[in-house]
Amino acid sequence: RRSARLLEIGNHPEDAFGLYVRSEDWPAAARLIRDEAPDLIRQGRWQTARSWIEQLPPDVLGSDPWLAYWAGACAVAVDPKGARGALEHAYTGLAAQHDALGQVMAVSLIMETYYFEWTRFAPLDRWIDVLAGLLDGGMAFPSAAIELRARSSLVAALMYRQPQHPLLRPESARSLALLEADVPMGARVTAGIILVNCCCFQGEFDCAERVLGVLQPHLSHPEMTPLNQVWWQIAVAYYQLLRADQDGAAESLNRSEAIAHQHGLTFIVPTVLTQRAFLALSFGDLACAGALLHKLKGAINPVRRMDAALFHSAQSWYELQRGDLAAGMKHAQTAVDNAFEAGSVTIQSYCLLGRAHLLLELGEAAHALASARNLRLRGAGTSCLLAYDALLIEAHASLQTGDRE
């Protein structure tokens, strides 16, 4: 035991942990995990932390909510459902101990599991209420990094699930301010990805440009994990697409796909291919879009409802540009169905807008008008871009019905 402690003091935690395990000094092993797990995960060495946790006896692991927390933190990106189980166990234990900070940290990661699962978002409603309530208490955070992760997690949950919530804009503003604080680069990039997507959805390009300006100079930082690099390039491409920068968006998406393949991040590839298809369709390149959609058809995992919704949305737009309105309408409806099953209000809005466009082209002007108007009213104040597109459809539908007022 003394040897293990000396190794620990000498900055040899892995050797020390091995000795603690061999001597069955579980309290010391558990303490070392709690001490070292944050740095191990930040450095991308979550496998090491996970292997340590797996060596603990079940009764030791089950009795300490912080060990459950770190077990979940190791698995958020690779096993979101399993991670969520551990994190919910941690949350329950931390709530019983009245540990408000621990609850905030657990809920923040629970929210992240839903993004990585990319399948269902309705359960976020519960956690939005929990996290908003905890933050409303005026919590004193021990570091800007922990606060940034908590607030940016809430921003993402609100963007996907409750974009009309009054907290979205103030929490976005606070997250943006924290982004410029002295925060580890990994945490800043994770939050930056969320903020770029949120700003672009809302049509607030000045905000997106501010985030890009803060983070672009640091993309070679060693804390930039391959996963963050892929998501960052996708977020940048989204901004570039909305700014009509075709070449820039194509370059960003090509980089993201190359990184994903290089590091075996295959679950992200359908998202990249879908964004490439939307880019091609935005500039009328049907040959490129058709090839990408054909490739996507075999790559989509139907369990990941968000991927399915976005694929069918892109396919409906492709069929519309080809002039096959019946096929386009079929895919548009499938996109809407998947978006509602996923429970992401933001993606539902995009898919409903695409369906309204197909209804208009099919001559169902009254139906298109009602659909676009309902969408605009439902999303009032959330996105000037969606409002603009909905108003365009309403205007064309009104012209078709002879209403020039």
JSON list of C-alpha atoms in Angstrom, two decimals, residues 14-182:
[
{"chain": "A", "resi": 14, "resn": "GLU", "atom": "CA", "xyz": [-1.47, 3.60, -13.59]},
{"chain": "A", "resi": 15, "resn": "ASP", "atom": "CA", "xyz": [1.19, 1.66, -11.67]},
{"chain": "A", "resi": 16, "resn": "ALA", "atom": "CA", "xyz": [-0.32, 2.82, -8.39]},
{"chain": "A", "resi": 17, "resn": "PHE", "atom": "CA", "xyz": [-3.79, 1.68, -9.42]},
{"chain": "A", "resi": 18, "resn": "GLY", "atom": "CA", "xyz": [-2.46, -1.77, -10.30]},
{"chain": "A", "resi": 19, "resn": "LEU", "atom": "CA", "xyz": [-0.97, -2.13, -6.81]},
{"chain": "A", "resi": 20, "resn": "TYR", "atom": "CA", "xyz": [-4.18, -0.94, -5.16]},
{"chain": "A", "resi": 21, "resn": "VAL", "atom": "CA", "xyz": [-6.13, -3.57, -7.09]},
{"chain": "A", "resi": 22, "resn": "ARG", "atom": "CA", "xyz": [-3.68, -6.36, -6.27]},
{"chain": "A", "resi": 23, "resn": "SER", "atom": "CA", "xyz": [-3.84, -5.48, -2.58]},
{"chain": "A", "resi": 24, "resn": "GLU", "atom": "CA", "xyz": [-7.63, -5.07, -2.80]},
{"chain": "A", "resi": 25, "resn": "ASP", "atom": "CA", "xyz": [-7.41, -1.60, -1.33]},
{"chain": "A", "resi": 26, "resn": "TRP", "atom": "CA", "xyz": [-10.70, -0.58, -2.93]},
{"chain": "A", "resi": 27, "resn": "PRO", "atom": "CA", "xyz": [-11.15, 2.76, -1.12]},
{"chain": "A", "resi": 28, "resn": "ALA", "atom": "CA", "xyz": [-7.76, 3.90, -2.44]},
{"chain": "A", "resi": 29, "resn": "ALA", "atom": "CA", "xyz": [-8.50, 2.58, -5.93]},
{"chain": "A", "resi": 30, "resn": "ALA", "atom": "CA", "xyz": [-11.85, 4.38, -5.96]},
{"chain": "A", "resi": 31, "resn": "ARG", "atom": "CA", "xyz": [-10.25, 7.61, -4.77]},
{"chain": "A", "resi": 32, "resn": "LEU", "atom": "CA", "xyz": [-7.61, 7.40, -7.48]},
{"chain": "A", "resi": 33, "resn": "ILE", "atom": "CA", "xyz": [-10.30, 6.95, -10.13]},
{"chain": "A", "resi": 34, "resn": "ARG", "atom": "CA", "xyz": [-12.18, 10.01, -8.86]},
{"chain": "A", "resi": 35, "resn": "ASP", "atom": "CA", "xyz": [-8.94, 12.01, -8.91]},
{"chain": "A", "resi": 36, "resn": "GLU", "atom": "CA", "xyz": [-7.61, 10.89, -12.28]},
{"chain": "A", "resi": 37, "resn": "ALA", "atom": "CA", "xyz": [-10.73, 10.29, -14.42]},
{"chain": "A", "resi": 38, "resn": "PRO", "atom": "CA", "xyz": [-11.28, 13.97, -15.38]},
{"chain": "A", "resi": 39, "resn": "ASP", "atom": "CA", "xyz": [-7.77, 14.32, -16.83]},
{"chain": "A", "resi": 40, "resn": "LEU", "atom": "CA", "xyz": [-7.82, 10.88, -18.48]},
{"chain": "A", "resi": 41, "resn": "ILE", "atom": "CA", "xyz": [-11.08, 11.66, -20.28]},
{"chain": "A", "resi": 42, "resn": "ARG", "atom": "CA", "xyz": [-9.95, 15.17, -21.23]},
{"chain": "A", "resi": 43, "resn": "GLN", "atom": "CA", "xyz": [-6.81, 13.66, -22.77]},
{"chain": "A", "resi": 44, "resn": "GLY", "atom": "CA", "xyz": [-8.88, 11.18, -24.79]},
{"chain": "A", "resi": 45, "resn": "ARG", "atom": "CA", "xyz": [-7.76, 8.26, -22.58]},
{"chain": "A", "resi": 46, "resn": "TRP", "atom": "CA", "xyz": [-11.26, 7.27, -21.55]},
{"chain": "A", "resi": 47, "resn": "GLN", "atom": "CA", "xyz": [-10.45, 3.60, -22.23]},
{"chain": "A", "resi": 48, "resn": "THR", "atom": "CA", "xyz": [-7.93, 3.68, -19.37]},
{"chain": "A", "resi": 49, "resn": "ALA", "atom": "CA", "xyz": [-10.44, 5.20, -16.97]},
{"chain": "A", "resi": 50, "resn": "ARG", "atom": "CA", "xyz": [-13.07, 2.71, -18.10]},
{"chain": "A", "resi": 51, "resn": "SER", "atom": "CA", "xyz": [-10.74, -0.27, -17.57]},
{"chain": "A", "resi": 52, "resn": "TRP", "atom": "CA", "xyz": [-9.96, 0.93, -14.04]},
{"chain": "A", "resi": 53, "resn": "ILE", "atom": "CA", "xyz": [-13.65, 1.26, -13.18]},
{"chain": "A", "resi": 54, "resn": "GLU", "atom": "CA", "xyz": [-14.39, -2.20, -14.56]},
{"chain": "A", "resi": 55, "resn": "GLN", "atom": "CA", "xyz": [-11.86, -3.72, -12.13]},
{"chain": "A", "resi": 56, "resn": "LEU", "atom": "CA", "xyz": [-13.78, -2.52, -9.09]},
{"chain": "A", "resi": 57, "resn": "PRO", "atom": "CA", "xyz": [-16.10, -4.97, -7.30]},
{"chain": "A", "resi": 58, "resn": "PRO", "atom": "CA", "xyz": [-19.82, -4.32, -8.04]},
{"chain": "A", "resi": 59, "resn": "ASP", "atom": "CA", "xyz": [-20.58, -3.36, -4.44]},
{"chain": "A", "resi": 60, "resn": "VAL", "atom": "CA", "xyz": [-17.84, -0.71, -4.47]},
{"chain": "A", "resi": 61, "resn": "LEU", "atom": "CA", "xyz": [-18.98, 0.66, -7.80]},
{"chain": "A", "resi": 62, "resn": "GLY", "atom": "CA", "xyz": [-22.64, 0.67, -6.81]},
{"chain": "A", "resi": 63, "resn": "SER", "atom": "CA", "xyz": [-22.09, 2.49, -3.52]},
{"chain": "A", "resi": 64, "resn": "ASP", "atom": "CA", "xyz": [-20.39, 5.61, -4.94]},
{"chain": "A", "resi": 65, "resn": "PRO", "atom": "CA", "xyz": [-22.42, 7.80, -7.35]},
{"chain": "A", "resi": 66, "resn": "TRP", "atom": "CA", "xyz": [-19.26, 9.55, -8.55]},
{"chain": "A", "resi": 67, "resn": "LEU", "atom": "CA", "xyz": [-17.86, 6.24, -9.79]},
{"chain": "A", "resi": 68, "resn": "ALA", "atom": "CA", "xyz": [-21.13, 5.68, -11.67]},
{"chain": "A", "resi": 69, "resn": "TYR", "atom": "CA", "xyz": [-20.75, 9.20, -13.08]},
{"chain": "A", "resi": 70, "resn": "TRP", "atom": "CA", "xyz": [-17.26, 8.54, -14.40]},
{"chain": "A", "resi": 71, "resn": "ALA", "atom": "CA", "xyz": [-18.33, 5.16, -15.77]},
{"chain": "A", "resi": 72, "resn": "GLY", "atom": "CA", "xyz": [-21.02, 6.95, -17.74]},
{"chain": "A", "resi": 73, "resn": "ALA", "atom": "CA", "xyz": [-18.70, 9.77, -18.79]},
{"chain": "A", "resi": 74, "resn": "CYS", "atom": "CA", "xyz": [-16.34, 7.23, -20.38]},
{"chain": "A", "resi": 75, "resn": "ALA", "atom": "CA", "xyz": [-19.10, 5.76, -22.55]},
{"chain": "A", "resi": 76, "resn": "VAL", "atom": "CA", "xyz": [-21.20, 8.75, -23.69]},
{"chain": "A", "resi": 77, "resn": "ALA", "atom": "CA", "xyz": [-19.91, 8.70, -27.27]},
{"chain": "A", "resi": 78, "resn": "VAL", "atom": "CA", "xyz": [-19.39, 4.95, -27.71]},
{"chain": "A", "resi": 79, "resn": "ASP", "atom": "CA", "xyz": [-22.36, 3.49, -25.82]},
{"chain": "A", "resi": 80, "resn": "PRO", "atom": "CA", "xyz": [-24.84, 6.31, -25.15]},
{"chain": "A", "resi": 81, "resn": "LYS", "atom": "CA", "xyz": [-27.64, 4.06, -23.92]},
{"chain": "A", "resi": 82, "resn": "GLY", "atom": "CA", "xyz": [-25.37, 2.23, -21.47]},
{"chain": "A", "resi": 83, "resn": "ALA", "atom": "CA", "xyz": [-23.80, 5.52, -20.39]},
{"chain": "A", "resi": 84, "resn": "ARG", "atom": "CA", "xyz": [-27.23, 6.97, -19.72]},
{"chain": "A", "resi": 85, "resn": "GLY", "atom": "CA", "xyz": [-28.07, 4.12, -17.35]},
{"chain": "A", "resi": 86, "resn": "ALA", "atom": "CA", "xyz": [-24.91, 4.75, -15.32]},
{"chain": "A", "resi": 87, "resn": "LEU", "atom": "CA", "xyz": [-25.45, 8.52, -15.33]},
{"chain": "A", "resi": 88, "resn": "GLU", "atom": "CA", "xyz": [-29.07, 8.25, -14.22]},
{"chain": "A", "resi": 89, "resn": "HIS", "atom": "CA", "xyz": [-27.88, 6.01, -11.36]},
{"chain": "A", "resi": 90, "resn": "ALA", "atom": "CA", "xyz": [-25.28, 8.65, -10.54]},
{"chain": "A", "resi": 91, "resn": "TYR", "atom": "CA", "xyz": [-27.88, 11.42, -10.64]},
{"chain": "A", "resi": 92, "resn": "THR", "atom": "CA", "xyz": [-30.16, 9.54, -8.24]},
{"chain": "A", "resi": 93, "resn": "GLY", "atom": "CA", "xyz": [-27.29, 8.99, -5.80]},
{"chain": "A", "resi": 94, "resn": "LEU", "atom": "CA", "xyz": [-26.06, 12.57, -6.03]},
{"chain": "A", "resi": 95, "resn": "ALA", "atom": "CA", "xyz": [-29.60, 13.91, -5.52]},
{"chain": "A", "resi": 96, "resn": "ALA", "atom": "CA", "xyz": [-29.92, 11.75, -2.39]},
{"chain": "A", "resi": 97, "resn": "GLN", "atom": "CA", "xyz": [-26.69, 13.34, -1.14]},
{"chain": "A", "resi": 98, "resn": "HIS", "atom": "CA", "xyz": [-28.00, 16.85, -2.00]},
{"chain": "A", "resi": 99, "resn": "ASP", "atom": "CA", "xyz": [-24.95, 17.35, -4.22]},
{"chain": "A", "resi": 100, "resn": "ALA", "atom": "CA", "xyz": [-26.24, 20.06, -6.55]},
{"chain": "A", "resi": 101, "resn": "LEU", "atom": "CA", "xyz": [-23.03, 20.37, -8.59]},
{"chain": "A", "resi": 102, "resn": "GLY", "atom": "CA", "xyz": [-22.88, 16.60, -9.09]},
{"chain": "A", "resi": 103, "resn": "GLN", "atom": "CA", "xyz": [-26.49, 16.61, -10.28]},
{"chain": "A", "resi": 104, "resn": "VAL", "atom": "CA", "xyz": [-25.74, 19.36, -12.80]},
{"chain": "A", "resi": 105, "resn": "MET", "atom": "CA", "xyz": [-22.75, 17.43, -14.14]},
{"chain": "A", "resi": 106, "resn": "ALA", "atom": "CA", "xyz": [-24.71, 14.18, -14.39]},
{"chain": "A", "resi": 107, "resn": "VAL", "atom": "CA", "xyz": [-27.69, 15.78, -16.13]},
{"chain": "A", "resi": 108, "resn": "SER", "atom": "CA", "xyz": [-25.39, 17.56, -18.60]},
{"chain": "A", "resi": 109, "resn": "LEU", "atom": "CA", "xyz": [-23.94, 14.23, -19.70]},
{"chain": "A", "resi": 110, "resn": "ILE", "atom": "CA", "xyz": [-27.36, 12.52, -19.72]},
{"chain": "A", "resi": 111, "resn": "MET", "atom": "CA", "xyz": [-28.42, 15.15, -22.24]},
{"chain": "A", "resi": 112, "resn": "GLU", "atom": "CA", "xyz": [-25.34, 14.43, -24.37]},
{"chain": "A", "resi": 113, "resn": "THR", "atom": "CA", "xyz": [-26.25, 10.73, -24.58]},
{"chain": "A", "resi": 114, "resn": "TYR", "atom": "CA", "xyz": [-29.38, 11.65, -26.51]},
{"chain": "A", "resi": 115, "resn": "TYR", "atom": "CA", "xyz": [-27.37, 13.61, -29.08]},
{"chain": "A", "resi": 116, "resn": "PHE", "atom": "CA", "xyz": [-24.99, 10.71, -29.65]},
{"chain": "A", "resi": 117, "resn": "GLU", "atom": "CA", "xyz": [-27.84, 8.20, -29.80]},
{"chain": "A", "resi": 118, "resn": "TRP", "atom": "CA", "xyz": [-29.50, 10.44, -32.42]},
{"chain": "A", "resi": 119, "resn": "THR", "atom": "CA", "xyz": [-32.77, 8.53, -32.06]},
{"chain": "A", "resi": 120, "resn": "ARG", "atom": "CA", "xyz": [-35.20, 10.11, -29.56]},
{"chain": "A", "resi": 121, "resn": "PHE", "atom": "CA", "xyz": [-35.31, 13.50, -27.94]},
{"chain": "A", "resi": 122, "resn": "ALA", "atom": "CA", "xyz": [-38.65, 13.63, -26.09]},
{"chain": "A", "resi": 123, "resn": "PRO", "atom": "CA", "xyz": [-37.08, 12.43, -22.79]},
{"chain": "A", "resi": 124, "resn": "LEU", "atom": "CA", "xyz": [-35.00, 15.61, -22.79]},
{"chain": "A", "resi": 125, "resn": "ASP", "atom": "CA", "xyz": [-38.06, 17.52, -21.54]},
{"chain": "A", "resi": 126, "resn": "ARG", "atom": "CA", "xyz": [-37.62, 16.03, -18.08]},
{"chain": "A", "resi": 127, "resn": "TRP", "atom": "CA", "xyz": [-33.93, 16.85, -17.94]},
{"chain": "A", "resi": 128, "resn": "ILE", "atom": "CA", "xyz": [-34.43, 20.38, -19.28]},
{"chain": "A", "resi": 129, "resn": "ASP", "atom": "CA", "xyz": [-36.68, 21.09, -16.32]},
{"chain": "A", "resi": 130, "resn": "VAL", "atom": "CA", "xyz": [-34.21, 19.51, -13.88]},
{"chain": "A", "resi": 131, "resn": "LEU", "atom": "CA", "xyz": [-31.15, 21.35, -15.21]},
{"chain": "A", "resi": 132, "resn": "ALA", "atom": "CA", "xyz": [-32.94, 24.68, -15.57]},
{"chain": "A", "resi": 133, "resn": "GLY", "atom": "CA", "xyz": [-34.14, 24.37, -11.98]},
{"chain": "A", "resi": 134, "resn": "LEU", "atom": "CA", "xyz": [-30.65, 23.59, -10.69]},
{"chain": "A", "resi": 135, "resn": "LEU", "atom": "CA", "xyz": [-29.09, 26.48, -12.62]},
{"chain": "A", "resi": 136, "resn": "ASP", "atom": "CA", "xyz": [-31.82, 28.84, -11.47]},
{"chain": "A", "resi": 137, "resn": "GLY", "atom": "CA", "xyz": [-30.57, 28.41, -7.93]},
{"chain": "A", "resi": 138, "resn": "GLY", "atom": "CA", "xyz": [-27.53, 30.58, -8.62]},
{"chain": "A", "resi": 139, "resn": "MET", "atom": "CA", "xyz": [-24.97, 27.80, -8.43]},
{"chain": "A", "resi": 140, "resn": "ALA", "atom": "CA", "xyz": [-21.33, 28.65, -7.77]},
{"chain": "A", "resi": 141, "resn": "PHE", "atom": "CA", "xyz": [-19.32, 26.61, -10.26]},
{"chain": "A", "resi": 142, "resn": "PRO", "atom": "CA", "xyz": [-15.79, 25.53, -9.33]},
{"chain": "A", "resi": 143, "resn": "SER", "atom": "CA", "xyz": [-14.59, 26.23, -12.87]},
{"chain": "A", "resi": 144, "resn": "ALA", "atom": "CA", "xyz": [-15.69, 27.94, -16.06]},
{"chain": "A", "resi": 145, "resn": "ALA", "atom": "CA", "xyz": [-15.27, 24.63, -17.91]},
{"chain": "A", "resi": 146, "resn": "ILE", "atom": "CA", "xyz": [-17.92, 22.87, -15.81]},
{"chain": "A", "resi": 147, "resn": "GLU", "atom": "CA", "xyz": [-20.30, 25.81, -16.17]},
{"chain": "A", "resi": 148, "resn": "LEU", "atom": "CA", "xyz": [-19.74, 25.95, -19.93]},
{"chain": "A", "resi": 149, "resn": "ARG", "atom": "CA", "xyz": [-20.50, 22.27, -20.34]},
{"chain": "A", "resi": 150, "resn": "ALA", "atom": "CA", "xyz": [-23.68, 22.53, -18.28]},
{"chain": "A", "resi": 151, "resn": "ARG", "atom": "CA", "xyz": [-25.01, 25.62, -20.02]},
{"chain": "A", "resi": 152, "resn": "SER", "atom": "CA", "xyz": [-24.09, 24.49, -23.53]},
{"chain": "A", "resi": 153, "resn": "SER", "atom": "CA", "xyz": [-25.77, 21.12, -22.86]},
{"chain": "A", "resi": 154, "resn": "LEU", "atom": "CA", "xyz": [-28.92, 23.00, -21.92]},
{"chain": "A", "resi": 155, "resn": "VAL", "atom": "CA", "xyz": [-28.62, 25.10, -25.10]},
{"chain": "A", "resi": 156, "resn": "ALA", "atom": "CA", "xyz": [-28.41, 21.97, -27.24]},
{"chain": "A", "resi": 157, "resn": "ALA", "atom": "CA", "xyz": [-31.38, 20.36, -25.50]},
{"chain": "A", "resi": 158, "resn": "LEU", "atom": "CA", "xyz": [-33.48, 23.49, -25.92]},
{"chain": "A", "resi": 159, "resn": "MET", "atom": "CA", "xyz": [-32.46, 23.88, -29.57]},
{"chain": "A", "resi": 160, "resn": "TYR", "atom": "CA", "xyz": [-33.45, 20.33, -30.51]},
{"chain": "A", "resi": 161, "resn": "ARG", "atom": "CA", "xyz": [-36.48, 19.96, -28.27]},
{"chain": "A", "resi": 162, "resn": "GLN", "atom": "CA", "xyz": [-37.84, 23.35, -27.12]},
{"chain": "A", "resi": 163, "resn": "PRO", "atom": "CA", "xyz": [-36.51, 26.09, -29.45]},
{"chain": "A", "resi": 164, "resn": "GLN", "atom": "CA", "xyz": [-39.16, 28.56, -28.25]},
{"chain": "A", "resi": 165, "resn": "HIS", "atom": "CA", "xyz": [-38.09, 28.26, -24.61]},
{"chain": "A", "resi": 166, "resn": "PRO", "atom": "CA", "xyz": [-37.27, 31.70, -23.10]},
{"chain": "A", "resi": 167, "resn": "LEU", "atom": "CA", "xyz": [-33.99, 30.37, -21.69]},
{"chain": "A", "resi": 168, "resn": "LEU", "atom": "CA", "xyz": [-32.46, 29.52, -25.07]},
{"chain": "A", "resi": 169, "resn": "ARG", "atom": "CA", "xyz": [-31.14, 32.97, -25.94]},
{"chain": "A", "resi": 170, "resn": "PRO", "atom": "CA", "xyz": [-29.81, 33.97, -22.49]},
{"chain": "A", "resi": 171, "resn": "GLU", "atom": "CA", "xyz": [-28.16, 30.57, -22.03]},
{"chain": "A", "resi": 172, "resn": "SER", "atom": "CA", "xyz": [-26.61, 30.86, -25.51]},
{"chain": "A", "resi": 173, "resn": "ALA", "atom": "CA", "xyz": [-25.28, 34.31, -24.63]},
{"chain": "A", "resi": 174, "resn": "ARG", "atom": "CA", "xyz": [-23.80, 33.07, -21.34]},
{"chain": "A", "resi": 175, "resn": "SER", "atom": "CA", "xyz": [-22.22, 30.08, -23.10]},
{"chain": "A", "resi": 176, "resn": "LEU", "atom": "CA", "xyz": [-20.70, 32.36, -25.71]},
{"chain": "A", "resi": 177, "resn": "ALA", "atom": "CA", "xyz": [-19.18, 34.55, -22.98]},
{"chain": "A", "resi": 178, "resn": "LEU", "atom": "CA", "xyz": [-17.73, 31.47, -21.27]},
{"chain": "A", "resi": 179, "resn": "LEU", "atom": "CA", "xyz": [-16.30, 30.30, -24.58]},
{"chain": "A", "resi": 180, "resn": "GLU", "atom": "CA", "xyz": [-13.88, 33.22, -24.41]},
{"chain": "A", "resi": 181, "resn": "ALA", "atom": "CA", "xyz": [-12.81, 32.39, -20.84]},
{"chain": "A", "resi": 182, "resn": "ASP", "atom": "CA", "xyz": [-9.82, 30.32, -19.76]}
]
